[in-house]
Tab-separated table of C-alpha atoms and ligand atoms in Angstrom:
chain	number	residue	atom	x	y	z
P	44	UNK	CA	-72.426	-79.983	28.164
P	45	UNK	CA	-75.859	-79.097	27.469
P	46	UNK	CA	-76.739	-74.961	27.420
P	47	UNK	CA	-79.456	-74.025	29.384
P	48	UNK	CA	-78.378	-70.478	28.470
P	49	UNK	CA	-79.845	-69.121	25.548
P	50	UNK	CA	-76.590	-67.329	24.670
P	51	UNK	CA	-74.237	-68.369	22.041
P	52	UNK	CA	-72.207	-67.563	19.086
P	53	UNK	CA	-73.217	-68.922	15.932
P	54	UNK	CA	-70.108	-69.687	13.557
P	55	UNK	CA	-70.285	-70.023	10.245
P	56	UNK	CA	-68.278	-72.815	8.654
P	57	UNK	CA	-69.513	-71.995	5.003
P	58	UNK	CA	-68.108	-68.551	5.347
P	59	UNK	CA	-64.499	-69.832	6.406
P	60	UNK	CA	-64.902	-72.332	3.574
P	61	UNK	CA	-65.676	-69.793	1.510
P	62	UNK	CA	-63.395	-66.906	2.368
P	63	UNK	CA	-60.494	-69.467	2.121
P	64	UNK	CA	-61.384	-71.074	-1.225
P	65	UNK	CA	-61.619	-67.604	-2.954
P	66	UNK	CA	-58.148	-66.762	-1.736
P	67	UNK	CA	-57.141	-70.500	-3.273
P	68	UNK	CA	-58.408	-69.735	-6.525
P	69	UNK	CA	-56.915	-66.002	-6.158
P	70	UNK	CA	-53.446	-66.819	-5.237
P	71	UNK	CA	-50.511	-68.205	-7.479
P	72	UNK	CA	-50.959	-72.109	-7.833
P	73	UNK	CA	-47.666	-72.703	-6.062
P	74	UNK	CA	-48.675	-70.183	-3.336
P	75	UNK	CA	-49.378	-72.438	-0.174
P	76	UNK	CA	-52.011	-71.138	2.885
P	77	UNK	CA	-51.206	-71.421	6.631
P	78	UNK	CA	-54.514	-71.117	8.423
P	79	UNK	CA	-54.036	-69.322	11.918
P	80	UNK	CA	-55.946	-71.004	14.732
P	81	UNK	CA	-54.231	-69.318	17.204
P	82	UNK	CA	-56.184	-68.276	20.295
P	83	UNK	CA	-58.880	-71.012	20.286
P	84	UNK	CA	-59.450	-69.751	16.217
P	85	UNK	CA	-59.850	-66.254	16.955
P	86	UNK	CA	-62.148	-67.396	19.405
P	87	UNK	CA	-64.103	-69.235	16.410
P	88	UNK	CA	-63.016	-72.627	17.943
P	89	UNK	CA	-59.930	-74.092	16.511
P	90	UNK	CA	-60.587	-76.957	15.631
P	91	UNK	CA	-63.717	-77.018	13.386
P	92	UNK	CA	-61.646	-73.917	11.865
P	93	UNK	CA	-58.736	-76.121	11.278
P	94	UNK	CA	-60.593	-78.611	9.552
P	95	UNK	CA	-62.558	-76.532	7.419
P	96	UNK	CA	-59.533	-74.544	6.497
P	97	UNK	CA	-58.094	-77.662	5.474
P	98	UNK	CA	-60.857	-79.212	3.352
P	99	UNK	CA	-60.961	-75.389	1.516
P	100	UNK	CA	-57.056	-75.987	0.443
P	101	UNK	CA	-55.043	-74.368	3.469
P	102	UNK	CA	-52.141	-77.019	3.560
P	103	UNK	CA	-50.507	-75.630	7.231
P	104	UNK	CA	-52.011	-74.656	10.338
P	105	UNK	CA	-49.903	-71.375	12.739
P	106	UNK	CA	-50.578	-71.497	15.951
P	107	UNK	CA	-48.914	-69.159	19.167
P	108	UNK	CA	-48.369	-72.484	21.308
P	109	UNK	CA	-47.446	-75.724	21.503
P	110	UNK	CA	-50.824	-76.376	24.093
P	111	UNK	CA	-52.276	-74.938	20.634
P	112	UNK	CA	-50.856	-77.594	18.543
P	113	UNK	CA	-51.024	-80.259	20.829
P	114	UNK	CA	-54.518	-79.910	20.692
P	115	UNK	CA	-55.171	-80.245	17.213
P	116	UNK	CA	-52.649	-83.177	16.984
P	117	UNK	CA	-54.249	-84.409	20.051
P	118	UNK	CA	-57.906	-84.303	17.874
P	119	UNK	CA	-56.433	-86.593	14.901
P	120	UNK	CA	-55.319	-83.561	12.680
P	121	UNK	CA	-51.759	-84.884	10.622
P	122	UNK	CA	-51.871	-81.821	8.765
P	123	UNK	CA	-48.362	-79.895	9.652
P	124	UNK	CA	-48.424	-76.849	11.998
P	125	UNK	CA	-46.148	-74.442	12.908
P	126	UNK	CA	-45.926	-72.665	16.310
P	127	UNK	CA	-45.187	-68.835	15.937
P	128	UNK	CA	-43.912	-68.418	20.091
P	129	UNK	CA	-41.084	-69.101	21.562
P	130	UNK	CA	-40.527	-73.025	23.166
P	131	UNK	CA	-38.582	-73.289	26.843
P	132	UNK	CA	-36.661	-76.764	25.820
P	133	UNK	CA	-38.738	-79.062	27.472
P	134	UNK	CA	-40.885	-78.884	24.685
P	135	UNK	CA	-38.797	-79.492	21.643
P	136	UNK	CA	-39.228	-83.509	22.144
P	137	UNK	CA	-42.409	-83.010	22.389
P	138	UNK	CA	-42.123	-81.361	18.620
P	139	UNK	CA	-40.234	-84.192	17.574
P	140	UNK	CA	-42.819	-86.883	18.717
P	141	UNK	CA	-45.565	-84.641	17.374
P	142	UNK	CA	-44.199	-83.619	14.559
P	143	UNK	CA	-44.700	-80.048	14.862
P	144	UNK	CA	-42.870	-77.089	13.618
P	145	UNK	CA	-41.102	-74.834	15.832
P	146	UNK	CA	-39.854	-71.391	15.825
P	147	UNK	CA	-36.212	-70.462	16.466
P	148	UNK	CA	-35.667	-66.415	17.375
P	149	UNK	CA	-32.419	-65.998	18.054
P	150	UNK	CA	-28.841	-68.069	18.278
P	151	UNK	CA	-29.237	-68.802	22.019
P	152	UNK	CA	-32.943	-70.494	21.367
P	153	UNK	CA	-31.037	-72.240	17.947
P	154	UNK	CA	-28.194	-73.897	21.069
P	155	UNK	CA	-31.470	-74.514	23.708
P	156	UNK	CA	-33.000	-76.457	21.041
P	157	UNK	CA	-30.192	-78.484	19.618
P	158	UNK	CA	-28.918	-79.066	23.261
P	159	UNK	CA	-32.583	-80.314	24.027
P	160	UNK	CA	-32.844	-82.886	20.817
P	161	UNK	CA	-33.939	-86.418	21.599
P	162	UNK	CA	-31.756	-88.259	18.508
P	163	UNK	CA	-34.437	-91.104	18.669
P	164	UNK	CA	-36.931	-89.221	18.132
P	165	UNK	CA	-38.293	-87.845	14.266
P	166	UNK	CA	-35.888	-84.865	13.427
P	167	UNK	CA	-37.069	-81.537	14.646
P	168	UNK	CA	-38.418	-79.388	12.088
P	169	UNK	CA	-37.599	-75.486	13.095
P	170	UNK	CA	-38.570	-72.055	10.965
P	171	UNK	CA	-35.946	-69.239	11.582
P	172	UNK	CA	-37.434	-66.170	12.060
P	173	UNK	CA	-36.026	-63.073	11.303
P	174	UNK	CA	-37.072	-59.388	12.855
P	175	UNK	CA	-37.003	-57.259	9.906
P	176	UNK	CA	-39.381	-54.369	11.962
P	177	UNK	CA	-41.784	-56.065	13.843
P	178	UNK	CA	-39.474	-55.665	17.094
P	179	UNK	CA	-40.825	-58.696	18.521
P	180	UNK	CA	-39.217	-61.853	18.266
P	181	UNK	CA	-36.121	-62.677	15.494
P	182	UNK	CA	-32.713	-62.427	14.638
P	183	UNK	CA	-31.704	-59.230	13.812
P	184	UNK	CA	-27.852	-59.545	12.458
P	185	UNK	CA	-26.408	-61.234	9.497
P	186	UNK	CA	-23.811	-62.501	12.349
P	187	UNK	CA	-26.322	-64.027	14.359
P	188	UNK	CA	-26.931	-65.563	11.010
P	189	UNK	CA	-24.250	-66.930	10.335
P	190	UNK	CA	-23.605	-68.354	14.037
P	191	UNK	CA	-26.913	-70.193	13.454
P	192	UNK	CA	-25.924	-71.346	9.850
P	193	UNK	CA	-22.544	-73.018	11.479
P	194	UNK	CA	-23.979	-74.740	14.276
P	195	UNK	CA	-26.636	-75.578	11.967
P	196	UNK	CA	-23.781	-77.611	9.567
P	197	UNK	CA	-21.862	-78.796	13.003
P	198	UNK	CA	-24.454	-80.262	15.064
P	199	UNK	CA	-27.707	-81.144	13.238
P	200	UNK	CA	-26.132	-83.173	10.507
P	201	UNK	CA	-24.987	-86.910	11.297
P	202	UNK	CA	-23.982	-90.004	9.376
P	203	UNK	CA	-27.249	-91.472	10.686
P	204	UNK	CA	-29.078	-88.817	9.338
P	205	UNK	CA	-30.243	-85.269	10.549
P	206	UNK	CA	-31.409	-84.362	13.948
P	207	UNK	CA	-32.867	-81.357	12.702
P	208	UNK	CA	-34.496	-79.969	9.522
P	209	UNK	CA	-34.555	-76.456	8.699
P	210	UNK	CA	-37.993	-75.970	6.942
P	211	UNK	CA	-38.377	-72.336	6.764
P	212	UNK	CA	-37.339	-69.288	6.906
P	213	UNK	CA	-40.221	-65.774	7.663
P	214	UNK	CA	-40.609	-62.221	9.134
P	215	UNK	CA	-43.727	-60.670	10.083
P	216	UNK	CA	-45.028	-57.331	8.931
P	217	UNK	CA	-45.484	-54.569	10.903
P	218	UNK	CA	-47.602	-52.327	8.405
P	219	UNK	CA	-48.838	-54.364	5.574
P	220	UNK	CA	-52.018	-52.809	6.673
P	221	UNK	CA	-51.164	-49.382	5.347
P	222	UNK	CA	-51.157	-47.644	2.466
P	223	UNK	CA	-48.282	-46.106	2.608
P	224	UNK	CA	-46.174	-49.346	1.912
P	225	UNK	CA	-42.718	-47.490	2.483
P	226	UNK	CA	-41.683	-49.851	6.033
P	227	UNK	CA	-43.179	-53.071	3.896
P	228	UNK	CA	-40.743	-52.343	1.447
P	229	UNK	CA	-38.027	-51.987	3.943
P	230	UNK	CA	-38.991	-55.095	5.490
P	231	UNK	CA	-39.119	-56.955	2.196
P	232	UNK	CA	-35.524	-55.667	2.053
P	233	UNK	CA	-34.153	-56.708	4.735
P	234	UNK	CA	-35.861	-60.048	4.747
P	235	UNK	CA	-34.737	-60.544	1.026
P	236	UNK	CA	-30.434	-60.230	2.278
P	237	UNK	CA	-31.010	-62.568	5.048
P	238	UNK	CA	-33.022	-65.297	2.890
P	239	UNK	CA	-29.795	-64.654	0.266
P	240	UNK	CA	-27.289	-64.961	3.070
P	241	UNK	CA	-28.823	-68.350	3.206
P	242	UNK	CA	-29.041	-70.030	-0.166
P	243	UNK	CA	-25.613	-68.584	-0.510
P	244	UNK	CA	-24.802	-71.471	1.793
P	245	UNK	CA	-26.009	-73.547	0.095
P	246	UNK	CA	-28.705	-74.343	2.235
P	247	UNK	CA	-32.024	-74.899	0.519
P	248	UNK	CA	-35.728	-73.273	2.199
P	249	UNK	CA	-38.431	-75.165	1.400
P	250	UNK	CA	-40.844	-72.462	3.099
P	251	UNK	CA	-40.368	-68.945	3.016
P	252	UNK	CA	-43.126	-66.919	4.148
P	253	UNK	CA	-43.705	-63.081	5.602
P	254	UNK	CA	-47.609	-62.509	5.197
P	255	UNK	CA	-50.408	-62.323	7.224
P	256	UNK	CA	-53.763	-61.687	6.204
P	257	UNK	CA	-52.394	-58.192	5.395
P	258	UNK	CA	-49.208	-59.222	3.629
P	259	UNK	CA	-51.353	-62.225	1.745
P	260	UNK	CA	-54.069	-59.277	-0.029
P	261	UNK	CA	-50.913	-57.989	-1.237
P	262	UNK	CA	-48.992	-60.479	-2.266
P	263	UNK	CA	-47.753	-59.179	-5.664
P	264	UNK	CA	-45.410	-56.999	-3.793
P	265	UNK	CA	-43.706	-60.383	-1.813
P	266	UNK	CA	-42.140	-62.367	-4.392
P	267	UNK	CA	-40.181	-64.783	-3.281
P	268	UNK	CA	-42.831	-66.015	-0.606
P	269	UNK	CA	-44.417	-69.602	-1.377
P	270	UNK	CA	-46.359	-69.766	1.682
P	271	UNK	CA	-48.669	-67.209	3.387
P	272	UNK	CA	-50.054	-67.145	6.434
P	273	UNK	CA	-53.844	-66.173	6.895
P	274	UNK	CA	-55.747	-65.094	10.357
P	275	UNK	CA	-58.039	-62.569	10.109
P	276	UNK	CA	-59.611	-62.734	6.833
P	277	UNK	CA	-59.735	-66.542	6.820
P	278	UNK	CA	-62.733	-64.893	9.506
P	279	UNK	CA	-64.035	-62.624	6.933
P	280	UNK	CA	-62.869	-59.649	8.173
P	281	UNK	CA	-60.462	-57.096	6.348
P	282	UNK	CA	-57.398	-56.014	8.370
P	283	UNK	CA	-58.059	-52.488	7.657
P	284	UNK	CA	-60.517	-51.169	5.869
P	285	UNK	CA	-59.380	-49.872	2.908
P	286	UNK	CA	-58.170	-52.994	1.933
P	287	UNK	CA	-61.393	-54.398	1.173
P	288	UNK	CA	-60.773	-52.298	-2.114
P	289	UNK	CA	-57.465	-54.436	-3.292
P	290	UNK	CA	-59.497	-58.071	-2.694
P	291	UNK	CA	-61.159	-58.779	-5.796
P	292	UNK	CA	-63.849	-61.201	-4.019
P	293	UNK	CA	-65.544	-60.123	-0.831
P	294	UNK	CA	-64.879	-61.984	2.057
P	295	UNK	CA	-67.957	-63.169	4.008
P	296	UNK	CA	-67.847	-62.765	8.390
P	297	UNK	CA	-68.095	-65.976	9.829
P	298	UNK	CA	-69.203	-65.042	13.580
P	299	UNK	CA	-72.034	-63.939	15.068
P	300	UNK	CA	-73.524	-63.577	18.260
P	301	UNK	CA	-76.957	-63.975	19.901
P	302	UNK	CA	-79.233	-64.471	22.783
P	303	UNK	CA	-83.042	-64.337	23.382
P	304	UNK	CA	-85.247	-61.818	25.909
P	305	UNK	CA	-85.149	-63.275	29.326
P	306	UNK	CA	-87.385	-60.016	30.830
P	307	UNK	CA	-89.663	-57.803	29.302
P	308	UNK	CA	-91.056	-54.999	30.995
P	309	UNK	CA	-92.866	-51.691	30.418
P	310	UNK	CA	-91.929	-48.898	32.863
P	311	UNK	CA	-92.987	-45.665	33.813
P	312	UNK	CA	-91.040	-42.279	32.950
P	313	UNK	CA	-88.057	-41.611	35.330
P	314	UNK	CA	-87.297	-45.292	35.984
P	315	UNK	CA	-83.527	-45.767	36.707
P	316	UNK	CA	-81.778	-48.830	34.759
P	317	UNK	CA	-79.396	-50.554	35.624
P	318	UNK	CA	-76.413	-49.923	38.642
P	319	UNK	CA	-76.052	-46.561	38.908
P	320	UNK	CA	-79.170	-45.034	37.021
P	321	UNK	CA	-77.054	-44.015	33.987
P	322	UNK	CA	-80.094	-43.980	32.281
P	323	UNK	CA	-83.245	-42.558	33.527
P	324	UNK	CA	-86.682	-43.766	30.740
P	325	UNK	CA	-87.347	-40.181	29.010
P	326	UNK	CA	-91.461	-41.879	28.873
P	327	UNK	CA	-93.185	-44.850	29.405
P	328	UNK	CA	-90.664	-47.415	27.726
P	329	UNK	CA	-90.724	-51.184	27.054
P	330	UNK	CA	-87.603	-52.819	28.125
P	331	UNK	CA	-86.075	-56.050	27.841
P	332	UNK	CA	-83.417	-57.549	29.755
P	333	UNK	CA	-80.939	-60.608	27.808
P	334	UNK	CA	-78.750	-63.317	29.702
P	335	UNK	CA	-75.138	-61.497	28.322
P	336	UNK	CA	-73.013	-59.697	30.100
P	337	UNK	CA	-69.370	-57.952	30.809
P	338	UNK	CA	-68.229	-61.962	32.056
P	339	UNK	CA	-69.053	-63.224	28.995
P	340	UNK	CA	-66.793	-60.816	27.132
P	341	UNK	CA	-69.631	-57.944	25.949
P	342	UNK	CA	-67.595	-55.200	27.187
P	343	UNK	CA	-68.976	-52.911	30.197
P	344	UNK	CA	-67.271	-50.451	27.863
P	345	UNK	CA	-70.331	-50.880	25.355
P	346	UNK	CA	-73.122	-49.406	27.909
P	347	UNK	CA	-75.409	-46.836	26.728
P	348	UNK	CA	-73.638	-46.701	23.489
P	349	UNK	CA	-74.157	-50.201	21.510
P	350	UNK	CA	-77.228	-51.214	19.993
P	351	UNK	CA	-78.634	-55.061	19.411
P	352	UNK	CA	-81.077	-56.593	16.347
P	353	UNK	CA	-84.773	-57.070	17.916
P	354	UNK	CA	-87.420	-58.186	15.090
P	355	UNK	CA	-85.254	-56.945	12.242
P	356	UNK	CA	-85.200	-53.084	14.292
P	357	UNK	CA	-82.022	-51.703	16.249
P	358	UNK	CA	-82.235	-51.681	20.011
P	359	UNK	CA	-80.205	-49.744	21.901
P	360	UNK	CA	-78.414	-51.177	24.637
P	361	UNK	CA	-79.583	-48.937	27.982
P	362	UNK	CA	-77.770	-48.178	31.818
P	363	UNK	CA	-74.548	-50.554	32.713
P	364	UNK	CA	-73.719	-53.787	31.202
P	365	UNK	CA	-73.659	-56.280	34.331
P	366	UNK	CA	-71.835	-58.991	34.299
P	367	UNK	CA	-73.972	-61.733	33.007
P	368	UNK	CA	-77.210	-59.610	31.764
P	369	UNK	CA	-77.671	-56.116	30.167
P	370	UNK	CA	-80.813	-54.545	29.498
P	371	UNK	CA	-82.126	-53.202	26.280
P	372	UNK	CA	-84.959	-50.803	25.464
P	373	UNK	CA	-87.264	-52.734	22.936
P	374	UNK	CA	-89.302	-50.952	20.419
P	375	UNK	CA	-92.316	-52.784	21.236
P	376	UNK	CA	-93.626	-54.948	23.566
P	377	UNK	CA	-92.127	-58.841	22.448
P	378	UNK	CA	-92.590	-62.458	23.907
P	379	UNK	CA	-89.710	-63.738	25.795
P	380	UNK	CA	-87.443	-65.901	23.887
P	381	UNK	CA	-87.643	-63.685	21.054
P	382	UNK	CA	-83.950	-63.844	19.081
P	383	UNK	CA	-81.362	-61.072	20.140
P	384	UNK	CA	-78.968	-60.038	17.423
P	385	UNK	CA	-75.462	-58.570	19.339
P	386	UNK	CA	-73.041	-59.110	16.312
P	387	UNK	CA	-74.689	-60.209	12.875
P	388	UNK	CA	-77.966	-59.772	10.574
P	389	UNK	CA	-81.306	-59.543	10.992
P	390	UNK	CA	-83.329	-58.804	7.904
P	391	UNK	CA	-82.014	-55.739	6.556
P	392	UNK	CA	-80.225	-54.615	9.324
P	393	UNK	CA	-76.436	-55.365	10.407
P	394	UNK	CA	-74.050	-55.166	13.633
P	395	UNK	CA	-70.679	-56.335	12.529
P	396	UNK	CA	-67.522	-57.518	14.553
P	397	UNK	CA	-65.980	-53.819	13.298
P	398	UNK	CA	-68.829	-52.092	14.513
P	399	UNK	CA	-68.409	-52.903	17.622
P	400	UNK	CA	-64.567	-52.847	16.964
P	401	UNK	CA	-64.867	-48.912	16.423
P	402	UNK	CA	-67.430	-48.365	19.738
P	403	UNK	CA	-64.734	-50.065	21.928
P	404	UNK	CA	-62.003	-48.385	20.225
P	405	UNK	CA	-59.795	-51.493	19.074
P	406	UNK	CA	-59.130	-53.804	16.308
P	407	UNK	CA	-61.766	-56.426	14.879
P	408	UNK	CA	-59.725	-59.152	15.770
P	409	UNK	CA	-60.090	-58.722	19.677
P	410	UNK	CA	-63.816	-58.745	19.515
P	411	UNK	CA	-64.275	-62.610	18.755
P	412	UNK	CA	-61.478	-63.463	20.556
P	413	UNK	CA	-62.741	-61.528	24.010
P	414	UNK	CA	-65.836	-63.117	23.523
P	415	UNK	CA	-65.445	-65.789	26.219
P	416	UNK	CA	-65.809	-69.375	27.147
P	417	UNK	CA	-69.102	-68.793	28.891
P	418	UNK	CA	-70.734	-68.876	25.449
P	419	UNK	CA	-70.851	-72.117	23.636
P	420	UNK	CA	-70.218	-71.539	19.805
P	421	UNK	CA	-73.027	-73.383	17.565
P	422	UNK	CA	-71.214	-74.339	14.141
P	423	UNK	CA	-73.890	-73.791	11.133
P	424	UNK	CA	-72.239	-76.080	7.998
P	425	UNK	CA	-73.837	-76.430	4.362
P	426	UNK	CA	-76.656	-74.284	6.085
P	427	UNK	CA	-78.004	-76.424	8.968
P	428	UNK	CA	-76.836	-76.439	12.695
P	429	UNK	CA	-74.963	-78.875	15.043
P	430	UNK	CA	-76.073	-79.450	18.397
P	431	UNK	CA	-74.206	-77.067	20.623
P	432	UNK	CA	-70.681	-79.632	20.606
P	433	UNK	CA	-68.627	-78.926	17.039
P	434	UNK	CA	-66.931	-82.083	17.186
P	435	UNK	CA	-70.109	-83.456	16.065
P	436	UNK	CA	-70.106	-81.605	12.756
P	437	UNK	CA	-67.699	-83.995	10.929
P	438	UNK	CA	-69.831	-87.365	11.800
P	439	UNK	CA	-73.311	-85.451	10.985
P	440	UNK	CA	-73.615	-84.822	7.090
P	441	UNK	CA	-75.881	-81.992	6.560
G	102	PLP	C1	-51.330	-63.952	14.199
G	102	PLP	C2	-50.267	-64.125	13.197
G	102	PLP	C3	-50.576	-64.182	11.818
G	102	PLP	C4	-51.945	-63.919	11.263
G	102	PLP	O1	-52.172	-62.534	11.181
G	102	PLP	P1	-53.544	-61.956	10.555
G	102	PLP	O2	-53.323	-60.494	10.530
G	102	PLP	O3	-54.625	-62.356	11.489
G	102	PLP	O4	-53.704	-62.559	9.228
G	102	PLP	C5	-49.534	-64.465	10.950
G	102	PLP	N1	-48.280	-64.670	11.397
G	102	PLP	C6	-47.946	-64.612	12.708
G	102	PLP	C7	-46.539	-64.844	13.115
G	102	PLP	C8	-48.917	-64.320	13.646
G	102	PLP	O5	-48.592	-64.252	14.932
């Protein structure tokens, strides 16, 4: 649909490129990458992230669930993908048709799945996952183990060939963002007697991962891993920040978001702003109001306290954030349509996704990802812009 709008975040397909062929040439050869596209990309848009990821040298694609995957099979991607969540049964033949990994988290989900097989269909391809500390989803016993490994042998194997084929084996990491890596080491422990447990069965993992973006930065410390699993930073942003200090190439932000003066105004001293006159002009002030509000994911949380780019100068964002406009005071009088900078660069000056992380008081990663439907994403590629709709970027060579 066309956007009459002037709101929109701009993603950066270069940067994913980019961040994800630095950690190609960083990592060991036989290291492969998962690219998370979880939640719509991190709210980057899946699939243009999925493909770019792909042509960069990310081999797999993690998503949360199978709508997820469905959707990038649905869009012509073969690549494989593995769904972190778990699957109610109905869905495993849908796996098997798709050809898309799924996650097994416990010896009851192991039977679901096995009960739910369609033996016509392609074998089902299943991860195990084990909870070494997250304390989300996983076995947690070398008994539950071993259940798994015996129905594995009884029931998935048949003259006629296997109805299921067991891929993988990964954790996740609770702390790989800390310094202090004492629980990673515990969790690399654990995982490590469980992964032994099974190749002393003989059975053989083609996949064994345990890092995210985290977990991937430092992946001297995990071994026996041949397969990482990279979300955030694929984005350009750093888990934590003292990380940024252990990647030996910078990683380069890949959203940003915009929008242009709809309003401009100059008002006399004492003027209220905004639903409840939270702020009151101290003198005669310009001020410009921009189509963006709390609906569209810029956080009521952010009023009176966030600033936006105008003409390469900070603006601070002034009264309550309504739900589809704010208002700003502007340094100078300006034309309307002028460009807005909410998250990004203008000249010398910068608003990043942590920025705005640290005024609302949470992680980077839910600032893209809150960022809502409402605003169409604009894909930029090899430095020139689509037209609004990203599946036009692979047919138009820029
Ligand atoms: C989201 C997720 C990741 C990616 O984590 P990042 O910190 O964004 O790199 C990896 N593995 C699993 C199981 C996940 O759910």
């Amino acid at each position: 649909m066309k956007s009459f709008r002037p709101t929109w975040a701009e993603i950066n397909l270069d940067a994913i490129h980019q961040n994800i062929h630095q950690f190609r040439k960083w990592l060991p050869e036989k290291m492969q990458m998962m690219a998370v596209v979880k939640a719509d990309g991190y709210g980057h848009g899946a699939l243009p992230v999925a493909r770019e990821a792909l042509a960069a040298g990310a081999t797999w694609l993690g998503v949360a669930l199978m709508e997820e995957a469905l959707e990038l099979r649905s869009a012509g991607i073969t690549a494989p993908i593995l769904v972190f969540g778990y699957l109610p049964s109905e869905a495993i033949p849908v796996a098997q048709q798709q050809g898309i990994a799924v996650t097994i988290t416990d010896a009851a989900s192991f039977q679901e799945a096995c009960s739910s097989i369609n033996p016509s269909l392609p074998a089902l391809k299943f991860h195990l996952k084990v909870d070494t500390g997250m304390g989300r989803l996983g076995i947690t016993t070398p008994a539950e183990l071993e259940q798994i490994i015996a129905w594995y042998r009884e029931h998935t194997q048949r003259k006629d060939g296997a109805v299921m084929l067991w891929e993988g084996l990964f954790t996740h990491l609770a702390t790989a963002d800390e310094e202090d890596d004492s629980y990673l080491r515990r969790q690399i422990n654990q995982f490590e007697t469980f992964r032994k447990q099974i190749m002393g069965e003989g059975i053989d993992l083609p996949y064994v991962h345990l890092a995210n973006s985290a977990g991937t930065i430092r992946h001297q410390q995990l071994p026996t891993m041949n397969l990482v699993r990279i979300g955030i930073s694929m984005y350009g942003l750093y888990p934590s920040p003292w990380m940024k200090h252990l990647l030996p190439f910078p990683l380069t932000e890949a959203f940003s978001l915009h929008s242009r003066l709809s309003f401009i105004k100059q008002v006399a001293a004492g003027a209220g702003i905004s639903y409840g006159r939270t702020y009151l002009t101290q003198e005669e002030e310009w001020v410009g109001t921009i189509p963006i509000g709390y609906a569209d994911g810029w956080s009521r949380a952010l009023s009176n306290r966030s600033e936006v780019l105008v003409g390469g100068e900070r603006s601070k964002v002034i009264g309550r954030i309504c739900m589809d406009q704010c208002m700003i005071r502007l340094t100078k009088p300006y034309q309307r349509n002028e460009l807005v900078t909410l998250i990004g660069r203008q000249g010398k000056e910068r608003i990043s996704i942590d920025d705005i992380a640290q005024l609302l008081d949470t992680i980077n990663y839910e600032i893209p990802c809150q960022i809502g439907k409402r605003v169409p994403r604009r894909y930029v590629k090899k430095g020139c812009q689509d037209e609004w709709e990203h599946d036009r970027i692979n047919e138009q060579e820029c």
